[in-house]
Amino acid sequence: MTKILACIDASTYAASVVELAGWAARGLDAEIELLHVVQRKDAVAARHDHSGAIGLGAKTELLDELTRIDAAAGRLAIEEGRIILEAGAARLQSAGFTVHQLHRHGGIVETIVEREADASLVVIGKRGASGEFAMEHIGSKVERVVRASDKPVLIAPREFKQAPRSVVVAYDDSMAATRAVAMIAESPLFSGMPVHLVSAEARKPDGRDILDRAAEPLRRAGLEVDTFVDDGKPEQVIPDYLMGHAEGILVMGAYGHSPLRTLIVGSTTTTMIRTVHVPILLVR
């Protein structure tokens, strides 16, 4: 049985993750595993302890108190996770989905990589609970998850307004983009949905040839395909195109360059995640 791995936390993105996981599970006839991870924290480091500046006895007393506080915080985090999982599972089960709940301690990225082994798709929010107010930034774990994952990663926006009704593909003729097109052609998730192949920073004749070639497997699969070429930067062309296709899902290849090069020159993938407000499916 196909499985969707959906990762939720205490952020406002959790509801969108749940809804997108349901949409994907319906299209793929899949079960859903809801995952919540409680991250381990060092009590002293997390509270910026400066007790070394005071006497030994006082320091020992402070460390004991920090340990008690951390234990209480840990119990609270576990209970919070249980409530979040049960609420998400109830929402999905009421819609007829088979749901499995998994509550883990550890690293988020490492746990996702472990649990995705038998999943066909990973669903995460654009930001976590700690990034609620960072409106123009992505969560600190998103890029790490996408780079580490072997599976397509579906990134949920803050609000899930409607199920995607069309597919917009940011196509650059890369290996990842070609794999994304092949996945769309083969997956029942996109059956019957019109596909828009969009290319940026390309001379029209060359870009059109690239898109015509990319459109072939999609048309053979019986999908309706439109192509669009623009000489502008991808960071501008793709969001502008999506303004007229707000009912769509953006599909694109992810992080074609190394993390070091991304640090120096930036990343189109990160910019798309940051600025686009529709679901984004990233394929590596």
XYZ file of C-alpha atoms in Angstrom:
284
model
C 0.000 0.000 0.000
C 1.330 3.463 -0.914
C 2.094 5.729 2.055
C 2.179 9.507 2.455
C 4.457 10.813 5.208
C 2.956 14.045 6.610
C 4.974 16.005 9.168
C 3.052 18.284 11.528
C 3.864 20.514 14.483
C 2.261 23.313 16.499
C 2.454 25.843 13.647
C -0.498 27.195 11.684
C 0.848 25.235 8.710
C -0.234 21.937 10.288
C -3.812 22.246 9.001
C -2.556 22.884 5.472
C -0.201 19.883 5.707
C -3.106 17.673 6.789
C -5.327 18.885 3.930
C -2.582 18.448 1.325
C -1.757 14.986 2.644
C -5.430 14.077 2.230
C -5.456 15.427 -1.326
C -2.346 13.419 -2.199
C -3.598 10.277 -0.475
C -6.860 10.412 -2.392
C -5.068 10.791 -5.720
C -2.561 8.039 -4.955
C -4.954 5.733 -3.075
C -2.524 5.871 -0.158
C -2.467 5.582 3.608
C -1.158 8.501 5.664
C 1.467 8.447 8.393
C 1.247 11.557 10.566
C 4.599 12.320 12.170
C 5.351 14.685 15.035
C 8.913 15.017 16.308
C 9.861 16.369 19.727
C 13.363 17.753 19.375
C 15.812 17.140 22.204
C 17.305 20.267 23.738
C 20.046 20.807 26.231
C 18.391 22.531 29.198
C 21.403 24.682 30.124
C 22.340 25.704 26.591
C 18.742 26.446 25.653
C 18.447 28.860 28.570
C 21.856 30.537 28.061
C 23.041 29.545 31.547
C 25.622 31.871 33.079
C 25.762 30.162 36.464
C 29.528 29.639 36.211
C 29.880 33.208 37.446
C 28.397 32.361 40.867
C 29.359 30.026 43.692
C 29.464 26.236 43.376
C 26.549 25.601 45.702
C 24.322 28.092 43.925
C 25.319 26.663 40.561
C 24.403 23.130 41.630
C 21.042 24.342 42.883
C 20.401 26.209 39.621
C 21.315 23.183 37.512
C 18.934 21.022 39.546
C 16.150 23.543 38.998
C 16.897 23.723 35.249
C 16.712 19.934 35.084
C 13.293 19.949 36.772
C 12.074 22.694 34.407
C 13.368 20.815 31.383
C 11.634 17.606 32.501
C 8.351 19.493 32.854
C 8.840 21.111 29.431
C 9.512 17.672 27.948
C 6.268 16.287 29.346
C 4.402 19.298 28.001
C 5.947 18.845 24.547
C 4.921 15.184 24.497
C 1.346 16.033 25.479
C 1.211 18.833 22.915
C 2.412 16.429 20.218
C -0.191 13.850 21.192
C -2.973 16.427 20.899
C -1.689 17.661 17.526
C -1.486 14.120 16.155
C -4.933 13.142 17.403
C -6.512 16.289 15.957
C -4.875 15.720 12.560
C -5.759 12.036 12.523
C -9.392 12.742 13.459
C -9.696 15.230 10.617
C -8.339 12.751 8.074
C -10.205 9.719 9.417
C -13.499 11.606 9.220
C -12.773 12.002 5.495
C -12.277 8.243 5.142
C -8.468 7.979 5.155
C -6.407 5.315 6.908
C -4.082 7.148 9.285
C -1.160 6.019 11.426
C 0.217 8.292 14.146
C 3.911 8.404 15.008
C 5.363 10.422 17.887
C 9.159 10.535 17.996
C 11.999 12.197 19.916
C 15.106 13.247 18.022
C 16.139 15.244 14.992
C 13.404 16.252 12.549
C 15.473 15.791 9.386
C 16.933 12.463 10.490
C 13.528 11.122 11.507
C 11.924 12.125 8.204
C 14.713 10.453 6.219
C 14.240 7.287 8.281
C 10.452 7.189 7.941
C 10.291 8.069 4.233
C 11.863 4.758 3.211
C 8.486 3.189 2.399
C 6.683 6.429 1.510
C 6.032 7.770 -1.966
C 5.733 11.402 -0.870
C 6.724 13.639 2.048
C 4.491 16.577 3.054
C 5.845 19.399 5.243
C 4.896 22.994 6.045
C 6.819 25.943 4.639
C 7.650 27.026 8.189
C 7.527 25.418 11.615
C 6.213 26.712 14.914
C 9.386 28.753 15.529
C 8.965 30.589 12.203
C 5.364 31.727 12.541
C 6.120 35.395 12.022
C 8.934 35.083 9.467
C 6.586 35.727 6.590
C 9.262 36.129 3.909
C 11.513 33.284 5.013
C 11.344 29.507 4.891
C 11.737 27.228 7.872
C 15.261 26.313 8.909
C 14.602 22.599 8.340
C 12.905 22.768 4.922
C 16.028 23.005 2.770
C 17.754 20.328 4.845
C 14.797 17.971 4.429
C 14.609 18.519 0.666
C 18.360 18.022 0.209
C 18.411 14.890 2.391
C 15.217 13.255 1.098
C 15.140 10.717 -1.717
C 11.415 11.266 -2.201
C 9.425 14.131 -3.718
C 8.664 16.728 -1.042
C 5.334 18.575 -1.079
C 5.546 21.912 0.724
C 2.328 23.287 2.160
C 1.544 27.019 2.166
C 0.033 28.736 5.188
C -3.521 28.242 3.905
C -4.989 25.378 1.900
C -7.730 27.172 -0.024
C -8.637 24.459 -2.532
C -7.394 21.236 -4.058
C -4.994 21.913 -6.947
C -6.748 21.908 -10.311
C -3.756 22.497 -12.584
C -0.004 21.898 -12.633
C 2.578 24.607 -13.294
C 6.025 23.193 -14.039
C 9.082 25.433 -13.709
C 11.104 23.762 -16.457
C 14.809 24.389 -17.084
C 15.803 21.192 -18.945
C 17.731 19.929 -15.898
C 17.741 16.282 -14.863
C 15.544 17.077 -11.870
C 13.035 18.964 -14.043
C 12.963 16.088 -16.519
C 12.275 13.653 -13.666
C 9.491 15.954 -12.474
C 7.844 15.860 -15.923
C 8.134 12.067 -16.038
C 6.535 11.812 -12.594
C 3.616 14.009 -13.660
C 3.079 11.886 -16.775
C 3.076 8.635 -14.784
C 1.390 9.550 -11.496
C -2.370 9.199 -10.985
C -2.097 12.227 -8.685
C -2.143 14.519 -11.738
C -4.574 12.572 -13.874
C -6.812 14.876 -15.888
C -5.120 18.061 -14.707
C -3.953 20.611 -17.322
C -0.194 21.151 -17.275
C 1.569 24.480 -17.867
C 5.260 24.199 -18.787
C 6.986 27.492 -17.984
C 10.561 28.363 -18.949
C 12.478 31.503 -17.964
C 15.796 33.067 -19.013
C 15.558 31.319 -22.390
C 15.692 32.660 -25.942
C 12.289 31.999 -27.433
C 13.324 29.584 -30.213
C 15.544 27.499 -27.931
C 13.156 27.698 -24.995
C 10.212 26.667 -27.157
C 12.127 23.644 -28.446
C 12.957 22.669 -24.860
C 9.327 22.907 -23.794
C 7.996 21.126 -26.873
C 10.328 18.238 -26.089
C 9.271 18.215 -22.439
C 5.597 18.267 -23.424
C 5.799 15.041 -25.456
C 5.555 12.494 -22.575
C 2.782 14.543 -20.980
C 0.710 14.606 -24.153
C 1.312 10.890 -24.680
C -0.150 10.381 -21.206
C -3.286 12.165 -22.373
C -2.666 15.408 -20.465
C -3.521 18.836 -21.830
C -0.297 20.894 -22.067
C 0.372 24.609 -22.545
C 3.844 26.125 -22.840
C 5.091 29.578 -21.891
C 8.530 31.145 -22.422
C 9.811 34.407 -20.966
C 13.257 36.015 -21.030
C 12.972 37.246 -17.440
C 14.480 35.789 -14.292
C 12.818 32.621 -12.932
C 12.355 34.339 -9.567
C 10.020 36.799 -11.275
C 8.546 34.807 -14.174
C 7.245 31.861 -12.118
C 5.470 33.842 -9.359
C 3.993 36.193 -11.983
C 2.651 33.230 -13.962
C 1.170 31.684 -10.823
C -0.714 34.905 -10.103
C -2.962 33.913 -12.969
C -3.104 30.251 -11.925
C -3.725 30.470 -8.188
C -5.588 27.139 -8.307
C -2.413 25.339 -9.365
C 0.393 23.382 -7.780
C 3.979 24.318 -8.667
C 6.241 21.400 -9.584
C 9.970 21.936 -10.033
C 13.374 20.347 -9.704
C 15.033 21.130 -6.387
C 18.453 22.454 -5.452
C 20.426 21.688 -8.573
C 23.574 23.210 -7.047
C 25.643 22.438 -3.975
C 24.859 24.057 -0.595
C 28.125 26.036 -0.861
C 27.218 27.508 -4.233
C 23.732 28.260 -2.952
C 25.257 30.126 -0.006
C 27.301 32.274 -2.387
C 24.905 32.976 -5.258
C 21.502 32.113 -3.790
C 18.969 29.503 -4.889
C 15.991 29.669 -7.228
C 14.414 26.823 -5.237
C 14.589 28.730 -1.965
C 13.239 31.884 -3.614
C 10.276 29.968 -5.023
C 9.461 28.423 -1.650
C 9.713 31.825 0.001
C 7.636 33.847 -2.461
C 5.071 31.448 -3.942
C 1.816 30.920 -2.037
C 0.569 27.706 -3.655
C 1.600 24.113 -2.838
C 5.072 23.303 -4.192
C 6.211 19.810 -5.137
C 9.995 19.526 -5.261
C 11.708 16.698 -7.142
C 15.445 15.975 -6.932
